[in-house]
Each structure stands twice: as C-alpha cells, then as structure tokens.
PDB file of C-alpha atoms in Angstrom:
ATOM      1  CA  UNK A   9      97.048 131.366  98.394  1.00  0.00           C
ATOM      2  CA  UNK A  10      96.665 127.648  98.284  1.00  0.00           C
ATOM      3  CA  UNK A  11      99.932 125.757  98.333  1.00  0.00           C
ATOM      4  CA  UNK A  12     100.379 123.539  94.373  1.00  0.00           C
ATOM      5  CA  UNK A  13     101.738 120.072  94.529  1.00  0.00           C
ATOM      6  CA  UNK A  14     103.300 117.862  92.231  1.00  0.00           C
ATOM      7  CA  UNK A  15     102.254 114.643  92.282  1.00  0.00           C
ATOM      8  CA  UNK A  16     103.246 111.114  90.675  1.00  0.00           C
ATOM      9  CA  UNK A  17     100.264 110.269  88.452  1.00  0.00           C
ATOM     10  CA  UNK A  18     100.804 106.310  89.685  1.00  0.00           C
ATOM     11  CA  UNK A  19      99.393 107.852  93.086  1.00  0.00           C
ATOM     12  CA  UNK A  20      96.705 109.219  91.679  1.00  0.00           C
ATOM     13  CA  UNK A  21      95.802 106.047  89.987  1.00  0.00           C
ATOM     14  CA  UNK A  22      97.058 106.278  86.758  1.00  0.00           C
ATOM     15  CA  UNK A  23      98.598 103.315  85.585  1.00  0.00           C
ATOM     16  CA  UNK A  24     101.638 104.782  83.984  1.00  0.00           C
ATOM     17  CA  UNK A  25     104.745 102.532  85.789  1.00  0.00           C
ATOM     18  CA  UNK A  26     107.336 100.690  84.270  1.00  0.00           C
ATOM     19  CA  UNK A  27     104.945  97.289  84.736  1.00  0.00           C
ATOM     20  CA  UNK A  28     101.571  99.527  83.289  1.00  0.00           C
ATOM     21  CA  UNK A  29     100.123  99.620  87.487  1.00  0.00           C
ATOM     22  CA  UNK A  30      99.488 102.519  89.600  1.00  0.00           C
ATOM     23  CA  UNK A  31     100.151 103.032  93.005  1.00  0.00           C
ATOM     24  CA  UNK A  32      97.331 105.085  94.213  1.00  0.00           C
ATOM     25  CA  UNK A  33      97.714 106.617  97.509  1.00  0.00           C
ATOM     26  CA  UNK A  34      94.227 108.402  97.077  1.00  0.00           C
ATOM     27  CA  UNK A  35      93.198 109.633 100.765  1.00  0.00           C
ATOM     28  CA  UNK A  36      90.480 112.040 101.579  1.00  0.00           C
ATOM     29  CA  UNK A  37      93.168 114.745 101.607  1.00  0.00           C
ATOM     30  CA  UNK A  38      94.136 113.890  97.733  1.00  0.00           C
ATOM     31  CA  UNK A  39      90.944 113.760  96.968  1.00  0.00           C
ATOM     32  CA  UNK A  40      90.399 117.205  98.099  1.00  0.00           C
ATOM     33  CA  UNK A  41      93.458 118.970  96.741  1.00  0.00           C
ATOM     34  CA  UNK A  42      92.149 117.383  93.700  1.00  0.00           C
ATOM     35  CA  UNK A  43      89.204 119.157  94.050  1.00  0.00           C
ATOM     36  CA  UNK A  44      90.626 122.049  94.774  1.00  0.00           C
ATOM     37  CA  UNK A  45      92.771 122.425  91.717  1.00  0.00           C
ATOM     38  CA  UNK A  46      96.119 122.157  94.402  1.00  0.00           C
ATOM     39  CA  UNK A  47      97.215 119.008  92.440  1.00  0.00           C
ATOM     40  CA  UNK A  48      99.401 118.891  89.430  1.00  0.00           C
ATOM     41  CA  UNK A  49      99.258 115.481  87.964  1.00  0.00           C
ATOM     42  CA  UNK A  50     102.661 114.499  86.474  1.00  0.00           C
ATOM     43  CA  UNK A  51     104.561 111.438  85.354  1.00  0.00           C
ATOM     44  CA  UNK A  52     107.854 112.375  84.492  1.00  0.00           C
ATOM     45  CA  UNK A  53     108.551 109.468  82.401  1.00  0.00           C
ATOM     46  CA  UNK A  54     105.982 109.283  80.142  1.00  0.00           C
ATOM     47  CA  UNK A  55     106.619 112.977  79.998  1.00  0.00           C
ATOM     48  CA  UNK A  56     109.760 112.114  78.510  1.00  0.00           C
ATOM     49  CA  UNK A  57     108.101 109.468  76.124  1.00  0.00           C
ATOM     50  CA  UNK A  58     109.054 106.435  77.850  1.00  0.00           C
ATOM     51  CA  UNK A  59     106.592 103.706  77.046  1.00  0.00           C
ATOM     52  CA  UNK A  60     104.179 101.486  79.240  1.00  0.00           C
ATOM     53  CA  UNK A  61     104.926  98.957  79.863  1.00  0.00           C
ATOM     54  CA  UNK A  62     109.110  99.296  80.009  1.00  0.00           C
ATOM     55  CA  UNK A  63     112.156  97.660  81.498  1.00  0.00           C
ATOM     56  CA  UNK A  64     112.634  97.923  84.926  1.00  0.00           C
ATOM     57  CA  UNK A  65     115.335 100.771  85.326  1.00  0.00           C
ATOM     58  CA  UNK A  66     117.908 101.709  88.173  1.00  0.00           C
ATOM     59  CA  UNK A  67     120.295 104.467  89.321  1.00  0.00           C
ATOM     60  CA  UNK A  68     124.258 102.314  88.715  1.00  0.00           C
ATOM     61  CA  UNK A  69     126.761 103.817  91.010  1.00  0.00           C
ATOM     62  CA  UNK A  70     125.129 106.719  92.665  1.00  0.00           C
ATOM     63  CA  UNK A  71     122.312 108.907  93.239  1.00  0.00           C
ATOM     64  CA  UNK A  72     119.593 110.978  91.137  1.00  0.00           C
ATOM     65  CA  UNK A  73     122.268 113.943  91.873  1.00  0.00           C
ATOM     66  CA  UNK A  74     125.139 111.778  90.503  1.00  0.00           C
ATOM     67  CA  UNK A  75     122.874 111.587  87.201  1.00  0.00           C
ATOM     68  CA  UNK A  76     122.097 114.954  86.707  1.00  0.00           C
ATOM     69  CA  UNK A  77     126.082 115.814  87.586  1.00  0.00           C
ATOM     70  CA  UNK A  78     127.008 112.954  84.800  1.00  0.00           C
ATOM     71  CA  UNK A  79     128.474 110.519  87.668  1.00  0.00           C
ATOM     72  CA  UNK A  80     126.113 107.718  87.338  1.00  0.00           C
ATOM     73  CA  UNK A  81     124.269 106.110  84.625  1.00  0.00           C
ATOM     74  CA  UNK A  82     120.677 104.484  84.432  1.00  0.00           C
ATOM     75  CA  UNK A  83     120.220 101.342  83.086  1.00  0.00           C
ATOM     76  CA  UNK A  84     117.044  98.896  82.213  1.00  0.00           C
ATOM     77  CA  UNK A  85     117.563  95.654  83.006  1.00  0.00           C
ATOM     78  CA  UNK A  86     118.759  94.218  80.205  1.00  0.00           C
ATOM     79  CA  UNK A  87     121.517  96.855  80.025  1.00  0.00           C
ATOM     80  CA  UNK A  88     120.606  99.469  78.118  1.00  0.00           C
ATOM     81  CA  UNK A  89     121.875 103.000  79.264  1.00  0.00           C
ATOM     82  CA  UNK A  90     118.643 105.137  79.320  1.00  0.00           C
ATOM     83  CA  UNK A  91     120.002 108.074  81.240  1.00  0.00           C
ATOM     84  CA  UNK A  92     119.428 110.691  78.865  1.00  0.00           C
ATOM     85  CA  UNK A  93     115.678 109.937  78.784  1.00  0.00           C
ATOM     86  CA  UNK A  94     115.481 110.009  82.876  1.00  0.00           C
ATOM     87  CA  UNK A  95     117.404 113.421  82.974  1.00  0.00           C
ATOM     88  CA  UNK A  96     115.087 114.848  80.449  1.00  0.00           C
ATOM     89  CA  UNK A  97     112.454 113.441  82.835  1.00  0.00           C
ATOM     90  CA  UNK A  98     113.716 115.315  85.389  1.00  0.00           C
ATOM     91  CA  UNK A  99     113.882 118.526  83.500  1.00  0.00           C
ATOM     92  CA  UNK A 100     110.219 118.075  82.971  1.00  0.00           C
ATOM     93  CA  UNK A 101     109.194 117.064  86.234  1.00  0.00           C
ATOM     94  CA  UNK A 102     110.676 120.702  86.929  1.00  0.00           C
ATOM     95  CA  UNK A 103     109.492 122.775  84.204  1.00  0.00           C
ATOM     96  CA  UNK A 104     105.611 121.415  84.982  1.00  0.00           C
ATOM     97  CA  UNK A 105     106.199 121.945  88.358  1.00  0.00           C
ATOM     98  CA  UNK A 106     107.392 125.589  88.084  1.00  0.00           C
ATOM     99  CA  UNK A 107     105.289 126.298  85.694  1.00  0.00           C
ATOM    100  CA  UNK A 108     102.714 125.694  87.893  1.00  0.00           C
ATOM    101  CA  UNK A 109     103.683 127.093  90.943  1.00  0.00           C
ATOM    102  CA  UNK A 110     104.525 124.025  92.931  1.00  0.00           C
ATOM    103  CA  UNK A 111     106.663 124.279  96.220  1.00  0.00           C
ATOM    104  CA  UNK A 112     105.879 120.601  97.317  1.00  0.00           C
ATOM    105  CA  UNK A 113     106.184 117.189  95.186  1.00  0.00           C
ATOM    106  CA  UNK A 114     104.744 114.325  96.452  1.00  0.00           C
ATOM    107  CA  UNK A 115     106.379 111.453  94.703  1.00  0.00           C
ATOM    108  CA  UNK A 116     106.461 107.857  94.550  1.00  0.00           C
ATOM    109  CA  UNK A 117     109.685 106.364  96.443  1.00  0.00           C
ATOM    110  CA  UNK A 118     111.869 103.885  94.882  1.00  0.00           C
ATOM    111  CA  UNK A 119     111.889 105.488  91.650  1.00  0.00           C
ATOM    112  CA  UNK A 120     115.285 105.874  89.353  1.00  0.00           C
ATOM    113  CA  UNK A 121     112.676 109.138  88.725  1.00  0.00           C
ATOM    114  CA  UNK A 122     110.981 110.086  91.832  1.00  0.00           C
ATOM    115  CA  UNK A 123     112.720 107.981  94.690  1.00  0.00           C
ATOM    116  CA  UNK A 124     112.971 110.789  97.549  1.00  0.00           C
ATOM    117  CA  UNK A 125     114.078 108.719 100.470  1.00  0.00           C
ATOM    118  CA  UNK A 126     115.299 105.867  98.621  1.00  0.00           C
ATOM    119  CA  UNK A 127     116.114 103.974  94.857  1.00  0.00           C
ATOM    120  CA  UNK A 128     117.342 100.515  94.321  1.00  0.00           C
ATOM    121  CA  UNK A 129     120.079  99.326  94.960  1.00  0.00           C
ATOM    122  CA  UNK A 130     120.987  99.460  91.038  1.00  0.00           C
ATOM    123  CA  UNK A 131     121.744  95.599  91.088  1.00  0.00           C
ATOM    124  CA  UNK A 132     118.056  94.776  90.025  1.00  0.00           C
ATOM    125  CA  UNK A 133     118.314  92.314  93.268  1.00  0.00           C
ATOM    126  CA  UNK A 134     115.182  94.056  95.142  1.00  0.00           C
ATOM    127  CA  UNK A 135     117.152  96.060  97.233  1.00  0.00           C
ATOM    128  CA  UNK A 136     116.404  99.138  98.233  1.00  0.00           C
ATOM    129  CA  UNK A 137     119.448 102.270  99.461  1.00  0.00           C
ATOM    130  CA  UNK A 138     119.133 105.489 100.931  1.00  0.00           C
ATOM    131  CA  UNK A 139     118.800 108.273  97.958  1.00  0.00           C
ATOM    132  CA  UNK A 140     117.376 110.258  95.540  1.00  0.00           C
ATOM    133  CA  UNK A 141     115.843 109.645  92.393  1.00  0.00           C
ATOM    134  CA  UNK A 142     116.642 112.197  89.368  1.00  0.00           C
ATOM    135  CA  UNK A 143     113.369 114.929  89.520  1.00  0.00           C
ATOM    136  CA  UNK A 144     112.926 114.629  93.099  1.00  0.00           C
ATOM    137  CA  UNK A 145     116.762 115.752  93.605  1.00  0.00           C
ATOM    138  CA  UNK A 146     116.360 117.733  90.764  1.00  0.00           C
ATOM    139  CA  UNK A 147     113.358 119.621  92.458  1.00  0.00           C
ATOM    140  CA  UNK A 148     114.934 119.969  95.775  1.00  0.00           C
ATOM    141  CA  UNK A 149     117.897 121.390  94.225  1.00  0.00           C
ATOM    142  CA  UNK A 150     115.194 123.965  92.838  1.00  0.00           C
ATOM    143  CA  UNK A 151     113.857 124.659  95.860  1.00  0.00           C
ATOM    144  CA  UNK A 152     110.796 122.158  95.759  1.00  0.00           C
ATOM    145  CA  UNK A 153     110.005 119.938  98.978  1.00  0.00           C
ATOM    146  CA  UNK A 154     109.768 116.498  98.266  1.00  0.00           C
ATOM    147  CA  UNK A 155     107.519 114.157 100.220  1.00  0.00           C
ATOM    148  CA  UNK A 156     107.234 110.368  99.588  1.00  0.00           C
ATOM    149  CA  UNK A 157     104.226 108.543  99.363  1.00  0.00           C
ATOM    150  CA  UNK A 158     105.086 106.964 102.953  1.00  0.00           C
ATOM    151  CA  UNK A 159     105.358 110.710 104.523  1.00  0.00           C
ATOM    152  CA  UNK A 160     101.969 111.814 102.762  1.00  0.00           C
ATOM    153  CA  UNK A 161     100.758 113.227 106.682  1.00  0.00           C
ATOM    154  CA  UNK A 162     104.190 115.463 106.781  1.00  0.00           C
ATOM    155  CA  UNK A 163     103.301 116.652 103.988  1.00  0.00           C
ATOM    156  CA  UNK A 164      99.830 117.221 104.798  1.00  0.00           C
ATOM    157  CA  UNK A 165     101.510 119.204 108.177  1.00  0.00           C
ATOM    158  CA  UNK A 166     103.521 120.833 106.188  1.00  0.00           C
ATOM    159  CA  UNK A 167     100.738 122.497 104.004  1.00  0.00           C
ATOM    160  CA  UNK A 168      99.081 123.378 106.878  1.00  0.00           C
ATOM    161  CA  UNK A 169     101.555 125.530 108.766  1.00  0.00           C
ATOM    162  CA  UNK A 170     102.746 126.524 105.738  1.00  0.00           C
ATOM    163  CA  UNK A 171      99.048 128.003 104.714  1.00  0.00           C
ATOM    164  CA  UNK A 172      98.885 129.377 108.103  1.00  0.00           C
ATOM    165  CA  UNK A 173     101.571 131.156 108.343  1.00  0.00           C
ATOM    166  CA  UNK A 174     100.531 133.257 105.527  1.00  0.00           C
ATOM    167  CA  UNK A 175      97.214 134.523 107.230  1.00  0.00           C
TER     168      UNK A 175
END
C-alpha cells in the first residue's frame, strides 16, 4: 500500500499564507506523489476559515503543545487572541489527515500552524525558536510523522523503507 501524506497547500503552490504567497517546494518526487494520488492537499487555516490575506500570527509563551493544553495563546500582530481559530485548525489538519489515511505530514516550518522544527519567537521580531506549531504537534501526538519542508529527502527515505518493509 502506498504511504498518504499531508501536505501544506503553500508547498504545493497554492497561495493560501497569511501574506496570500505560496511556498512551493514542488520536486520531481511531489510531483509524483501527486500523481499518484499519495498527496493530501491541506491548509489548515483556511480550513478553519481564516482569510487571505491575514495578520501575521505567533505562538506567545510556548509551543503548539502549550496551545492545544491551554498554556499559550496565539496572537496576530496587532494583538488579537486568535487561538481558538488555530486549535480548530489543528483539529482539522487531523481529521483530513486521518480521514485519509496519512502517517506522514509534510508541513511548512515556521508556522503558529505547521512549524515542526521551529515557530517564531512570538515577539513578531523575525526570530525564529525551536518548536512546534499547533497541527504538526497535534499530529505527532496522533501518531503522524511530521517532516518540514527543509527535511523533504528524510521524508522521501522515510517512505521508502517504510514501503519496503511491507513487501
């Protein structure tokens, strides 16, 4: 059985992020999961009827896990708490990705939504901090691998001995 992936719809070109770009990471290996009906495109934001464009938005005092836990807040840059609309982004992220039969997400780093190996710094100064965004912690929590864009070639690995394995 082929392995299903989540995926960030900005990496697949769509320009859904908080500015209205994309961040397409299309490879030759995305291109053919594509083709191959592996990929399940997903922005958890919009998802959760966030608009494009929006307010930048970042993780205050903690991580994704701190959000979902009701530790740490979101907030756009202008102040307004928006962490109900990123946990039901989460919950999304994870119901399309189950409902699917995902075990991998490959998402786009940084995010307050999909940051896997780091967020800001949630003083809207540029800076970036080890951590999780909200789906990709919710996800792992669920059993769900999370790759970043940056570690798209682990991921690629890991669908490999993963698919081999079950021969």
């Amino acid at each position: 059985m082929k392995t299903k992936i989540l995926v960030s719809a900005c990496l697949m070109g769509h320009k859904v992020r908080y500015n209205g770009s994309e961040k397409a990471a299309l490879t030759a290996t995305l291109k053919d999961w594509h083709a191959q009906g592996r990929l399940v495109t997903h922005c958890p934001e919009l998802a959760a009827g966030l608009s494009v464009p929006r307010l930048p938005a970042e993780i205050v005092s903690g991580t994704g896990q701190d959000v979902m836990a009701g530790r740490a807040r979101i907030l756009e840059s202008d102040g307004t708490d928006v962490t109900e609309h990123y946990q039901l982004a989460a919950w999304l992220a994870l119901k399309a990705a189950q409902e699917a039969g995902c075990s991998a997400a490959l998402l786009t780093d940084g995010s307050p939504t999909c940051g896997s190996d780091n967020i800001y710094s949630g003083h809207f100064n540029g800076q970036k901090r080890d951590g999780m965004g909200v789906a990709a912690a919710l996800l792992n929590a669920h059993g769900i691998t999370v790759f970043p864009e940056s570690r798209l070639e682990e991921l690629i690995d890991w669908v490999k001995e993963r698919e081999n394995d079950s021969v």
